[in-house]
Tab-separated table of C-alpha atoms and ligand atoms in Angstrom:
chain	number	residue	atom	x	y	z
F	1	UNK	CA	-39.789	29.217	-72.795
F	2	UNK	CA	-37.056	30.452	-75.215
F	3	UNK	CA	-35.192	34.120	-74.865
F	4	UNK	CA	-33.045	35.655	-77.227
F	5	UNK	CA	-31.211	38.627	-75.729
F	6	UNK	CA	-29.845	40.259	-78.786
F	7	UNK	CA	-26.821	42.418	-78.869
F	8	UNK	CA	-25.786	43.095	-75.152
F	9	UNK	CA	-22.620	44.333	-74.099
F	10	UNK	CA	-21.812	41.684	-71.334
F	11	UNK	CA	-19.343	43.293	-68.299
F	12	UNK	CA	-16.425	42.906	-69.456
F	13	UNK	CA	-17.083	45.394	-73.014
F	14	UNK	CA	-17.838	42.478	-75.371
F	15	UNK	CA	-20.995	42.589	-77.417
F	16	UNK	CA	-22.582	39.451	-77.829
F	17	UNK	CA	-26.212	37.192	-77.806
F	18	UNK	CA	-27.492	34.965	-75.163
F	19	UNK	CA	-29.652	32.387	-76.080
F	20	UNK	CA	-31.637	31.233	-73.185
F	21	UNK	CA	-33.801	28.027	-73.095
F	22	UNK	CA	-35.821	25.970	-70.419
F	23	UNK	CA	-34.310	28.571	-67.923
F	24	UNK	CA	-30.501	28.133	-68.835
F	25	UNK	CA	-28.049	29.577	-71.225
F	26	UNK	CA	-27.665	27.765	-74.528
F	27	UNK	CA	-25.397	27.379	-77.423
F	28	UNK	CA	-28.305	28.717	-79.866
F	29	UNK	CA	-31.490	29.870	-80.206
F	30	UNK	CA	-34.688	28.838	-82.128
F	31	UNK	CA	-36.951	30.639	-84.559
F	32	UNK	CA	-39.869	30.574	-81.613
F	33	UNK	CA	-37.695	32.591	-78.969
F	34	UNK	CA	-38.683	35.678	-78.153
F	35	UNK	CA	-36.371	38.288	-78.624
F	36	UNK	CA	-34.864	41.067	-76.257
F	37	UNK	CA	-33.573	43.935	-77.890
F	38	UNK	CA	-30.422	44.784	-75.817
F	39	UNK	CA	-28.787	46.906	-78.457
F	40	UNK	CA	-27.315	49.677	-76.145
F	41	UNK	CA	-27.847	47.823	-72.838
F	42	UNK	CA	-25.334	46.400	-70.344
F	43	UNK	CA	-26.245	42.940	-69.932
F	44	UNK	CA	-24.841	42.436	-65.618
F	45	UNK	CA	-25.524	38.820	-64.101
F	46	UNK	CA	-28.692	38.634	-62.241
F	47	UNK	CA	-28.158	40.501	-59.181
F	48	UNK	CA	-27.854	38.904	-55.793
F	49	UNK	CA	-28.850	40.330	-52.326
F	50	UNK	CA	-27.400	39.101	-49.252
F	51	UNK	CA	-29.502	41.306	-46.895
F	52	UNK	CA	-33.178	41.681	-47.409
F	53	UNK	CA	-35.896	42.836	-45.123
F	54	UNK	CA	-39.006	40.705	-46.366
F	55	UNK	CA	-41.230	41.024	-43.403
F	56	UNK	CA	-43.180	37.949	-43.620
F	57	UNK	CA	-44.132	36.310	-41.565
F	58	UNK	CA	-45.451	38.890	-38.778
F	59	UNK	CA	-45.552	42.358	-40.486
F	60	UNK	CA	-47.194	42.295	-43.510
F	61	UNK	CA	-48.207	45.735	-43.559
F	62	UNK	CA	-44.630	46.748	-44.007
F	63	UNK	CA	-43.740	44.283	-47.030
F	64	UNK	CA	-44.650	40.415	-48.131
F	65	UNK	CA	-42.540	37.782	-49.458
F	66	UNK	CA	-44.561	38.920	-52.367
F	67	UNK	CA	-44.032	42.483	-52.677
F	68	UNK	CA	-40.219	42.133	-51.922
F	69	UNK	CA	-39.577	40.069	-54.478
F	70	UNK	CA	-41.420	42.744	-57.044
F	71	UNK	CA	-39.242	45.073	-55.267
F	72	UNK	CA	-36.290	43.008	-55.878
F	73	UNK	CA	-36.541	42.297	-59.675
F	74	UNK	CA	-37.980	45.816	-60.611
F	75	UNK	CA	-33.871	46.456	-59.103
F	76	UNK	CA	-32.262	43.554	-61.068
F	77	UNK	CA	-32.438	41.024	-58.482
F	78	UNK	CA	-33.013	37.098	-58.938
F	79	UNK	CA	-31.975	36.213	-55.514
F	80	UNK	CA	-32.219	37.722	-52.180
F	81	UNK	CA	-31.461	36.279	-48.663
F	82	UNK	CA	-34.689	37.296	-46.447
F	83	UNK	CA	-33.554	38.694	-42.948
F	84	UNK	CA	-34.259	36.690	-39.623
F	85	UNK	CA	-36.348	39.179	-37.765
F	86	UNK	CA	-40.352	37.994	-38.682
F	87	UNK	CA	-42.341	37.305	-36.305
F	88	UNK	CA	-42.182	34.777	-35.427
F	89	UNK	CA	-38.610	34.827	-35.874
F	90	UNK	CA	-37.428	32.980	-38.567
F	91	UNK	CA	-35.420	30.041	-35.768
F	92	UNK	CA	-37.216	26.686	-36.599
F	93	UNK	CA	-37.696	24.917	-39.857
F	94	UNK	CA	-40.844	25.672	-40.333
F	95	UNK	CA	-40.742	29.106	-40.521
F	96	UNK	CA	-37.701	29.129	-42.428
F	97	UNK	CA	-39.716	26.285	-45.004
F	98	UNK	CA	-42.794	28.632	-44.783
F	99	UNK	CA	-40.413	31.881	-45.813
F	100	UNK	CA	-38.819	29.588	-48.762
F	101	UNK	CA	-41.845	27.995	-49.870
F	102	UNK	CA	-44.098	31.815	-50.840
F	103	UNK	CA	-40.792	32.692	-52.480
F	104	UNK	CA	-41.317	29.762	-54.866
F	105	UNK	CA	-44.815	29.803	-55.328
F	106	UNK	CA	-44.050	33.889	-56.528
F	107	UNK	CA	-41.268	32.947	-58.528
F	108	UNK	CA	-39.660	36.646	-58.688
F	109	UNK	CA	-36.710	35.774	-57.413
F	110	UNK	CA	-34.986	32.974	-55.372
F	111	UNK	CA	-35.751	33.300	-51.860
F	112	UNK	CA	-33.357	31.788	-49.745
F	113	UNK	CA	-34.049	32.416	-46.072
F	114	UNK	CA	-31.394	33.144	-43.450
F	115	UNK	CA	-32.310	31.563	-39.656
F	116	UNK	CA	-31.740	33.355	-36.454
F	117	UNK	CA	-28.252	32.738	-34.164
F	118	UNK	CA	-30.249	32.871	-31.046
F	119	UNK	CA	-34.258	31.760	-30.240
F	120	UNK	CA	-36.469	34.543	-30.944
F	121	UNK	CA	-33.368	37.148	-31.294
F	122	UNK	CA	-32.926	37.284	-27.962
F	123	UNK	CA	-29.156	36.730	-27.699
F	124	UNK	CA	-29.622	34.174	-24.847
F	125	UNK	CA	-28.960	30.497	-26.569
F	126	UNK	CA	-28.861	29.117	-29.866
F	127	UNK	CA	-31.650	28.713	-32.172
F	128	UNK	CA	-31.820	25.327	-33.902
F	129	UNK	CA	-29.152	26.079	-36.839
F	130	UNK	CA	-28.411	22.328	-37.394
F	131	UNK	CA	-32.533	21.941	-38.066
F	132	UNK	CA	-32.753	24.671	-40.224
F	133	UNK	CA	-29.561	23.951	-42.284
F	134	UNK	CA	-31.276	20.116	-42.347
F	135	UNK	CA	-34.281	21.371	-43.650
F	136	UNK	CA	-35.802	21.672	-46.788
F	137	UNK	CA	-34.751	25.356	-46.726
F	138	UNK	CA	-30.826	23.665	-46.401
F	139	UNK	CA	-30.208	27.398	-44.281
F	140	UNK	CA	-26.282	27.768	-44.470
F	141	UNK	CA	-26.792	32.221	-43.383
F	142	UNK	CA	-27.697	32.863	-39.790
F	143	UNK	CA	-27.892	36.270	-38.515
F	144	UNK	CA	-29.930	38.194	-35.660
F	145	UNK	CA	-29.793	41.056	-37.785
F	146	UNK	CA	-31.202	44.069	-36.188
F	147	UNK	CA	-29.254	42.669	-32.494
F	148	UNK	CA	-25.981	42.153	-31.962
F	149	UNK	CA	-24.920	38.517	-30.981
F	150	UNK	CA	-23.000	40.228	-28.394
F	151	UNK	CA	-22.563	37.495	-25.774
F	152	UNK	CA	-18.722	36.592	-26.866
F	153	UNK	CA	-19.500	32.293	-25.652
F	154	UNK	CA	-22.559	32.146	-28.185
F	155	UNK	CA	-21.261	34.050	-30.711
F	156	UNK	CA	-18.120	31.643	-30.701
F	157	UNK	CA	-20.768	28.314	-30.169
F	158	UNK	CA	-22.725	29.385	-33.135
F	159	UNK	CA	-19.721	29.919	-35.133
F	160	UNK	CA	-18.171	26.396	-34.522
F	161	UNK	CA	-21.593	24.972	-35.038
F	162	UNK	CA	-21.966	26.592	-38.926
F	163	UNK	CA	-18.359	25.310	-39.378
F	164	UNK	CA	-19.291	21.826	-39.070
F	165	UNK	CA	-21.471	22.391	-42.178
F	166	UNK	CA	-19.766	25.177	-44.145
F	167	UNK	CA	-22.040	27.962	-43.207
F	168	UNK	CA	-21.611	31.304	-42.344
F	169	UNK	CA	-22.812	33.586	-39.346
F	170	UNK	CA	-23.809	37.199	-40.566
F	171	UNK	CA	-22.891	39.644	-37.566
F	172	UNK	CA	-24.827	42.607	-36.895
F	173	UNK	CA	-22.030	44.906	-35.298
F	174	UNK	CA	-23.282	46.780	-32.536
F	175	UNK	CA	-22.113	47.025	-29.187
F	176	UNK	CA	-25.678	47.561	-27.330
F	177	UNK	CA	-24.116	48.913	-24.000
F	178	UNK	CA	-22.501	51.482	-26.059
F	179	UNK	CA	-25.362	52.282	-28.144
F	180	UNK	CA	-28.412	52.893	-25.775
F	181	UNK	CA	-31.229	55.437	-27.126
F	182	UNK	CA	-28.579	56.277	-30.252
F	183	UNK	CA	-30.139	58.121	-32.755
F	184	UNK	CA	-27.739	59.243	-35.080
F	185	UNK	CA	-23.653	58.952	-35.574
F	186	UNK	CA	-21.864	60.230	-32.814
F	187	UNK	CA	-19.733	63.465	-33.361
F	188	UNK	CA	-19.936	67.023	-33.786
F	189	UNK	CA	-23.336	66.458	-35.092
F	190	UNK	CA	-24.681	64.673	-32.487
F	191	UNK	CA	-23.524	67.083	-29.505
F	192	UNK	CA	-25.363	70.337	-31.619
F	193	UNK	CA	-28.244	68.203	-31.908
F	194	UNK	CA	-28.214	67.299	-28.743
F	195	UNK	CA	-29.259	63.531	-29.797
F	196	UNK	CA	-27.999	60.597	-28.244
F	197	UNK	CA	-25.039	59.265	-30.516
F	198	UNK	CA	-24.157	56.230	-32.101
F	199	UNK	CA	-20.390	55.733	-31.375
F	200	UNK	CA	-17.968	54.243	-34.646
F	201	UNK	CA	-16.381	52.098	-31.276
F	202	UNK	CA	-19.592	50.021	-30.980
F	203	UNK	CA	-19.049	48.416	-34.494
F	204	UNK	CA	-15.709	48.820	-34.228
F	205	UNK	CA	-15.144	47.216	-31.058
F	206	UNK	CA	-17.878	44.369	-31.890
F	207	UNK	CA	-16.129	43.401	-35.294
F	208	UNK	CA	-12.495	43.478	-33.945
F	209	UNK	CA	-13.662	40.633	-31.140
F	210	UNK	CA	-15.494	38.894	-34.091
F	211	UNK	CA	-12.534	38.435	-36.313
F	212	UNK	CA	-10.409	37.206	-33.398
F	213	UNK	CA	-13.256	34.669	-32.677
F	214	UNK	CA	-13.608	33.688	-36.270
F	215	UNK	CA	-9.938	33.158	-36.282
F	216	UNK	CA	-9.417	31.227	-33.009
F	217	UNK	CA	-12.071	28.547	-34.196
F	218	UNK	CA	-11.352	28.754	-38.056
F	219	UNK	CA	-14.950	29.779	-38.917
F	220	UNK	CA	-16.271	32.032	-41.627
F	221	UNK	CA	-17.900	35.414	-40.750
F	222	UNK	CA	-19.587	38.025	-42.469
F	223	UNK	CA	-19.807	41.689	-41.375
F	224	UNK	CA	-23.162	42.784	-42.051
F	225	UNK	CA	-23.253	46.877	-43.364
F	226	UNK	CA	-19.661	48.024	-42.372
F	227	UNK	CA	-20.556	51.985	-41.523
F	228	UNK	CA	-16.965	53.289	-40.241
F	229	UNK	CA	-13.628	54.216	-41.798
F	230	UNK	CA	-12.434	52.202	-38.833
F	231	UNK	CA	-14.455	48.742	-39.026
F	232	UNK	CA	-12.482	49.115	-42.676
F	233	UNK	CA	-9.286	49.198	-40.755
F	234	UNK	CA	-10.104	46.209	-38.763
F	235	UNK	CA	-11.361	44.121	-41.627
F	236	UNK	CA	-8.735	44.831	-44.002
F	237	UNK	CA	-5.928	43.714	-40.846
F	238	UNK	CA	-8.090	40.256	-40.505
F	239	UNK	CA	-7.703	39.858	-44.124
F	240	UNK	CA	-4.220	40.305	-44.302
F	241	UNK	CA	-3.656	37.828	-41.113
F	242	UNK	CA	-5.655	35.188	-43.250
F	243	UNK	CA	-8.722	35.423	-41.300
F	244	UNK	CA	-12.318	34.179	-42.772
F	245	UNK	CA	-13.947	37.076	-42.989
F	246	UNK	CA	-16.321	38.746	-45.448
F	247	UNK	CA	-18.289	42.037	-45.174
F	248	UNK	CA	-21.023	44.283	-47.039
F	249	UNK	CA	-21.515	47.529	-47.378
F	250	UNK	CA	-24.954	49.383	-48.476
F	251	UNK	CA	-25.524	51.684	-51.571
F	252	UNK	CA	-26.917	54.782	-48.847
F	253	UNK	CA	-23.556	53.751	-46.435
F	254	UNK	CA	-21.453	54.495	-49.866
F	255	UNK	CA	-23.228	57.976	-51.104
F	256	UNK	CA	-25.282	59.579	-47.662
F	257	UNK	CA	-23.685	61.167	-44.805
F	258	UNK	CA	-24.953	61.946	-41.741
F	259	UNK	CA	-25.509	65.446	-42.164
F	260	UNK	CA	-29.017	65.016	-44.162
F	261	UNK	CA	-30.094	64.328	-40.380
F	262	UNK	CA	-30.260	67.875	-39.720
F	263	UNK	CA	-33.953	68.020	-41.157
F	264	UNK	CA	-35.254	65.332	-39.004
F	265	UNK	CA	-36.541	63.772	-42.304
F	266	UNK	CA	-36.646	60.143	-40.788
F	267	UNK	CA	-36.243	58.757	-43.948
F	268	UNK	CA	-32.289	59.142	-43.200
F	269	UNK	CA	-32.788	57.836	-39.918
F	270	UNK	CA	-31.395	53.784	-40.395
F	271	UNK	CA	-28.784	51.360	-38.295
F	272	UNK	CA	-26.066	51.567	-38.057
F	273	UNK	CA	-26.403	55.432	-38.983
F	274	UNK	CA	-25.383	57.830	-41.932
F	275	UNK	CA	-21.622	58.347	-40.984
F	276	UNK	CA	-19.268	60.958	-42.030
F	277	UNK	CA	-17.625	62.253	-45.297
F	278	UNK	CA	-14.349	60.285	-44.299
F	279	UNK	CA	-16.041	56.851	-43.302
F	280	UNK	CA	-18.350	57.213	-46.879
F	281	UNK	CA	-14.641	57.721	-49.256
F	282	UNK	CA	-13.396	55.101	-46.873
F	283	UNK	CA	-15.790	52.334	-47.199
F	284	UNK	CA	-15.627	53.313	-51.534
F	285	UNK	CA	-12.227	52.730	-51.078
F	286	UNK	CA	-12.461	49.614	-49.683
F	287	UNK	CA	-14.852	47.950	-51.853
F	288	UNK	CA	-12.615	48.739	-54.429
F	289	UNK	CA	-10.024	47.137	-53.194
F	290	UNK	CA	-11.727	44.202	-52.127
F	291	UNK	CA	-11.365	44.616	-48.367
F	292	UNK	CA	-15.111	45.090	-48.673
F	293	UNK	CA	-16.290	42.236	-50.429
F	294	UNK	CA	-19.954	42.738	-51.351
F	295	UNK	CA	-22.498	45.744	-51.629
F	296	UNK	CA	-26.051	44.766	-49.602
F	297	UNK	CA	-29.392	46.602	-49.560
F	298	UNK	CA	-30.424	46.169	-45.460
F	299	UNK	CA	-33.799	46.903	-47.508
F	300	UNK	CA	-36.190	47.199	-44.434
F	301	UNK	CA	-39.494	48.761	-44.960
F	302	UNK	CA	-41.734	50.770	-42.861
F	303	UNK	CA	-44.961	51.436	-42.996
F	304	UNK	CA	-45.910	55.261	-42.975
F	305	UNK	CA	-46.489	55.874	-39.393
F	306	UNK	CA	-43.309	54.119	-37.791
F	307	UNK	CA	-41.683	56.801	-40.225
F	308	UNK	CA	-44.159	60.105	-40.419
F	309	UNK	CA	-42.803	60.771	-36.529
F	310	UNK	CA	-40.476	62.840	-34.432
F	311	UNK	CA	-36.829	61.566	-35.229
F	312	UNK	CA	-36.210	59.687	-31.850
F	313	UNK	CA	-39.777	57.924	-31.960
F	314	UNK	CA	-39.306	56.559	-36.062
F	315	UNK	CA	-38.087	53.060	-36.680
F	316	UNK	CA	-34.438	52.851	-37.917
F	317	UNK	CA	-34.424	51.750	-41.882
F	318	UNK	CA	-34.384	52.134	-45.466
F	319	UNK	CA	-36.688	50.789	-48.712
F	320	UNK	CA	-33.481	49.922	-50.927
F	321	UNK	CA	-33.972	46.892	-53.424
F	322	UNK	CA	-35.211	49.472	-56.679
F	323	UNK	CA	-32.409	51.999	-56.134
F	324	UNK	CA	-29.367	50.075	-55.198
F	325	UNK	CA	-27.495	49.870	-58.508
F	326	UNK	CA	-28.415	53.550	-59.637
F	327	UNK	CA	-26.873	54.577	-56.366
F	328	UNK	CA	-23.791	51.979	-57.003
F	329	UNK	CA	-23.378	53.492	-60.369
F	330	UNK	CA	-23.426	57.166	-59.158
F	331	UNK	CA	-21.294	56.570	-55.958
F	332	UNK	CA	-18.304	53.953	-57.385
F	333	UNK	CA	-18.834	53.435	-61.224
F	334	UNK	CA	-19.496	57.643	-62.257
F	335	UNK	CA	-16.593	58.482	-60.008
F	336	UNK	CA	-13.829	55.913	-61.599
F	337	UNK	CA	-13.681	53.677	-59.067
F	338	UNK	CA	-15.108	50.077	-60.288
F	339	UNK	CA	-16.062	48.902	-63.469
F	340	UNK	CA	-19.180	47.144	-64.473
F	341	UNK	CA	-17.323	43.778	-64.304
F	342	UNK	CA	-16.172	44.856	-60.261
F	343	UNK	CA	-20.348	45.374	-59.982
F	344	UNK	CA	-20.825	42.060	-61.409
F	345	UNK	CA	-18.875	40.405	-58.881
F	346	UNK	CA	-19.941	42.934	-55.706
F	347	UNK	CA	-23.117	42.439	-56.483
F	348	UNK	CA	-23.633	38.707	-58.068
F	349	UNK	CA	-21.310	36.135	-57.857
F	350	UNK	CA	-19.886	37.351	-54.729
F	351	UNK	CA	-22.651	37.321	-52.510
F	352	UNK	CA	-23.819	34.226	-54.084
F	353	UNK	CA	-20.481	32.287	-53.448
F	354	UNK	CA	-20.424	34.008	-49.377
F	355	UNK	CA	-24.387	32.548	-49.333
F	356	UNK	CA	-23.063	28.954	-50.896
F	357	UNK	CA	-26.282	29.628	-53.689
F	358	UNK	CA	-25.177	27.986	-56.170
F	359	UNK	CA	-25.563	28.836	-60.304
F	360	UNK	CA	-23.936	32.399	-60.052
F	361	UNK	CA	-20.295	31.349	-60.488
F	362	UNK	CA	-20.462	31.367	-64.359
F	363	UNK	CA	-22.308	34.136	-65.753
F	364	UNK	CA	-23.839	34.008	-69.409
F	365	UNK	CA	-22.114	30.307	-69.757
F	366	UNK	CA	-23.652	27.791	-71.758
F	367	UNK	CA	-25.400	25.676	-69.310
F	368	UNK	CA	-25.568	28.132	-66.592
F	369	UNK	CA	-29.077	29.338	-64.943
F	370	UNK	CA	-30.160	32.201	-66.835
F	371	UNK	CA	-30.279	34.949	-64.535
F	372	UNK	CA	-29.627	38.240	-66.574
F	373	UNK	CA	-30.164	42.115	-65.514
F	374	UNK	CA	-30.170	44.492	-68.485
F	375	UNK	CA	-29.465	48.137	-67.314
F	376	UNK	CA	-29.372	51.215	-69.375
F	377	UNK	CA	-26.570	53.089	-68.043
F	378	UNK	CA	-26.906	56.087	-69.787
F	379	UNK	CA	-30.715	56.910	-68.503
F	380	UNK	CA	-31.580	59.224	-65.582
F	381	UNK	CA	-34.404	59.671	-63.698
F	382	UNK	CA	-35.767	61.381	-61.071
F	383	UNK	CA	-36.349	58.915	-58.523
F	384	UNK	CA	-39.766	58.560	-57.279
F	385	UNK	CA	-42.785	56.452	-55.585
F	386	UNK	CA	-43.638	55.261	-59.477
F	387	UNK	CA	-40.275	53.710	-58.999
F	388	UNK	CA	-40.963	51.548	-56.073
F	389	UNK	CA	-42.745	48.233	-56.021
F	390	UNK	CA	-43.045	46.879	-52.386
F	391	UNK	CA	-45.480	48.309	-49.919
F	392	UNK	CA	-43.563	50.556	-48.138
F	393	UNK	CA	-42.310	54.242	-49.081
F	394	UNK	CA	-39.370	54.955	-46.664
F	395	UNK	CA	-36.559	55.813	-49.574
F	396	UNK	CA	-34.015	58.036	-48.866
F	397	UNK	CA	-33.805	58.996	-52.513
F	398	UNK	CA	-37.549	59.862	-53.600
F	399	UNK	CA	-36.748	63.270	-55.878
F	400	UNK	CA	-33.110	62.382	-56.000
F	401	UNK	CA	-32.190	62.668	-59.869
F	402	UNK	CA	-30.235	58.848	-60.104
F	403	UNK	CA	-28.488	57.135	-63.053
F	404	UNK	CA	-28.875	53.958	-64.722
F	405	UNK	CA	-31.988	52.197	-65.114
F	406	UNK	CA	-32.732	48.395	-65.033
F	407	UNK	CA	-34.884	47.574	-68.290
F	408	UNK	CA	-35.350	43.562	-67.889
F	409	UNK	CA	-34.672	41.306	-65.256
F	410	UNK	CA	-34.986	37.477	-66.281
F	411	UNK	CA	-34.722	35.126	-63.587
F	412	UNK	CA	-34.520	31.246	-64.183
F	413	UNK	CA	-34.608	31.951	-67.709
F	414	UNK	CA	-38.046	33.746	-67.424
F	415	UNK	CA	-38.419	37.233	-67.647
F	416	UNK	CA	-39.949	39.490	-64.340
F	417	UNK	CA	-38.984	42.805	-65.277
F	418	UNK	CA	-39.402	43.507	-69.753
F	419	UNK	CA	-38.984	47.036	-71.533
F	420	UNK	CA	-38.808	48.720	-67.616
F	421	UNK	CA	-41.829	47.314	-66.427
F	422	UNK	CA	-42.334	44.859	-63.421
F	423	UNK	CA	-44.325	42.003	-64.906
F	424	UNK	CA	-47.769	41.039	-62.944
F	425	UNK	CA	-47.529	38.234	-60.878
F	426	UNK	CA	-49.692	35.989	-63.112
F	427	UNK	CA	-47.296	36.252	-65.805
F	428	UNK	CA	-44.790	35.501	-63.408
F	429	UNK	CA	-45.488	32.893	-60.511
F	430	UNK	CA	-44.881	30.055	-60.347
F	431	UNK	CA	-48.379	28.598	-61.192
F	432	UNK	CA	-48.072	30.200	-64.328
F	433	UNK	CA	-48.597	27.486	-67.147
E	1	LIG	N1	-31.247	48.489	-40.724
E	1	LIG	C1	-32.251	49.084	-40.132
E	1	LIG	O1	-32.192	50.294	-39.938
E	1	LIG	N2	-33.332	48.407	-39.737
E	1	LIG	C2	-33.473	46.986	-39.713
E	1	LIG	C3	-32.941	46.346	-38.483
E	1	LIG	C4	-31.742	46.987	-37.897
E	1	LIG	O2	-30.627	46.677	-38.352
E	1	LIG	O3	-31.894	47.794	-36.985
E	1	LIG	C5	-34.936	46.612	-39.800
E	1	LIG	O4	-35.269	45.427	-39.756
E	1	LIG	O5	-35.776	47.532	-39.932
């Protein structure tokens, strides 16, 4: 299949064509390609997730490998990094091969599947990283996402052990002792609620002995979803000592505060929680200046009746793949602070290069993988259900007017997403002919 995307204004303001053939970029095109009109449109590398939610195996009724990648390229993704916590947990090869293997066969997006620290998340001994890296999968993420790896011996084990073959271990910052029954950020808020609160200290705390360990055995970490002004302070002290670390943030970390938990709308109800005004222009701050290195969905779907619940009985999470980049746009591009070309790099190559994918260091270069988002950033709408694509509902932003709007998504040089809408999976999987 040929593309020719004609007249995009790539992220750094230049106006140009990409040819596209047999799924990479290419000096040229043919008279058979068909052509995308991108007069108008911002033409942003395909985007890259490095924390996704896919549910599968275990708990299909909240999303499928399937229906999370639809999610994912109706947003601009080509890539996502599925999260650890299926059932079962995603700790031996062969759930990690199964998890890789339905990614391919839907041909979305590139699944690439990260394996547990610990056996079944339990935070008592390592899962078998070296097997899963081995496999067919080649695994170089491990997280227990959704637990803390809070025993300091395994957390410093399972970092030596990614050293040996350059991968990372994604920490999920949260100090469980100091965070039993939380329900929402701990403050003011929290007292005149009269909820159990979810102290900044326990990511704080967690992150600060993380860095130390990451330095003392020359390993690379990654903070998963950095919530607090001071996790920012932490990070951006490792950083200037030289340490390894990287860390995300999420689009509703950089635009909601904590205060839309007054209506027990459990839709806002997500971990680590909404924060304060201070901690959301901190965290903006810090992505701009690179302390924060990536932006990252933690899009975790629920179905309706782990959500439709009193607050302190509904799941903790957010549906987030459709309306990350409108919510980038509105909270760090509208107000000044990074360009397109920053979101390019937050959002692409960046995550990419911290997930060792390869073919997202070049973007739009002549014998590159075509992976292209086209975005209209001048179009608003007012977000809705019509706008999402996986099986579950839980966005914080349905009626929420949002800017930008992602009008094709080509993945592998093969269009999922064409004049804003998702393509059906028999024009897109892989047994396609
Ligand atoms: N981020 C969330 O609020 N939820 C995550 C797991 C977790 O981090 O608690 C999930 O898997 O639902």
């Amino acid at each position: 299949m040929s593309l020719l995307v004609r007249g995009a204004t790539l992220p750094d303001g230049s106006r140009r064509d990409l040819s596209i053939a047999d799924g990479r970029f290419v000096e040229s095109s043919d008279a058979s390609a068909t052509v995308i009109d991108a007069d108008g449109l911002l033409a942003l590398p395909g985007l890259v997730d490095l924390h996704t939610h896919l549910r599968e195996p275990g708990f299909e009724q909240s999303e499928t490998v399937l229906t999370g990648s639809r999610a994912a390229a109706a947003g601009g993704y080509t890539a996502v990094f599925a999260m650890a916590n299926t059932s079962p947990v995603q700790d031996t090869a062969g759930v990690v091969e199964q998890v890789q293997s339905l990614g391919e066969r839907h041909g979305y997006v590139t699944v690439r599947p990260i394996g547990a620290v610990t056996v079944g998340l339990a935070g008592e001994r390592l899962a078998e990283i070296g097997a899963m890296a081995q496999s067919r999968a080649r695994v170089r993420v491990f997280s227990d996402d959704g637990h803390c790896v809070h025993d300091p011996l395994l957390m410093r084990r399972a970092l030596e052990y990614v050293t040996t073959f350059g991968g990372v271990v994604a920490q999920h910052a949260q100090e469980p002792r100091l965070t039993i029954g939380a329900q929402l950020n701990e403050g003011a808020l929290s007292s005149e609620l009269g909820l159990a609160g979810w102290p900044a200290v326990a990511e704080e705390s967690i992150i600060a002995r993380d860095v130390l360990l990451a330095q003392h055995v020359g390993a690379r970490l990654h903070v998963c979803h950095v919530s607090t002004a001071g996790s920012v302070e932490v990070i951006r002290w490792a950083k200037a000592r030289g340490i390894r670390v990287t860390a995300e943030v999420t689009p509703h970390h950089l635009l909601l505060t904590e205060e839309l938990a007054r209506g027990y709308d459990s839709r806002f109800k997500v971990n680590p929680p909404l924060r304060r005004d201070e901690d959301v222009v901190a965290l903006r701050e810090a992505l701009a200046d690179g302390t924060i290195d990536i932006v990252a969905t933690d899009h975790a779907p629920h179905p309706v009746e782990a959500k439709e619940c009193a607050w302190d009985e509904a799941a903790n999470g957010m549906v987030g793949l459709e309306s990350a980049l409108s919510v980038v746009q509105a909270a760090v591009v509208d107000t000044g602070l990074l360009e397109w070309s920053d979101v390019a790099r937050v959002m692409s190559s960046t995550p990419a290069a911290i997930g060792l994918l390869a073919g997202y260091d070049s973007p739009f270069s002549v014998g590159s993988p075509a992976h292209v988002t086209l975005v209209d950033p001048t179009a608003h709408r007012s977000f809705s259900t019509a706008d999402l694509h996986g099986k579950s509902v839980n966005s914080p932003y349905l009626g929420r007017d949002l800017p930008g709007r992602v009008i094709a998504t080509v993945h592998e040089g093969r269009p999922t997403v064409l004049d804003g809408v998702l393509l059906a999976p028999e024009q897109v999987g892989a047994d396609r002919v």
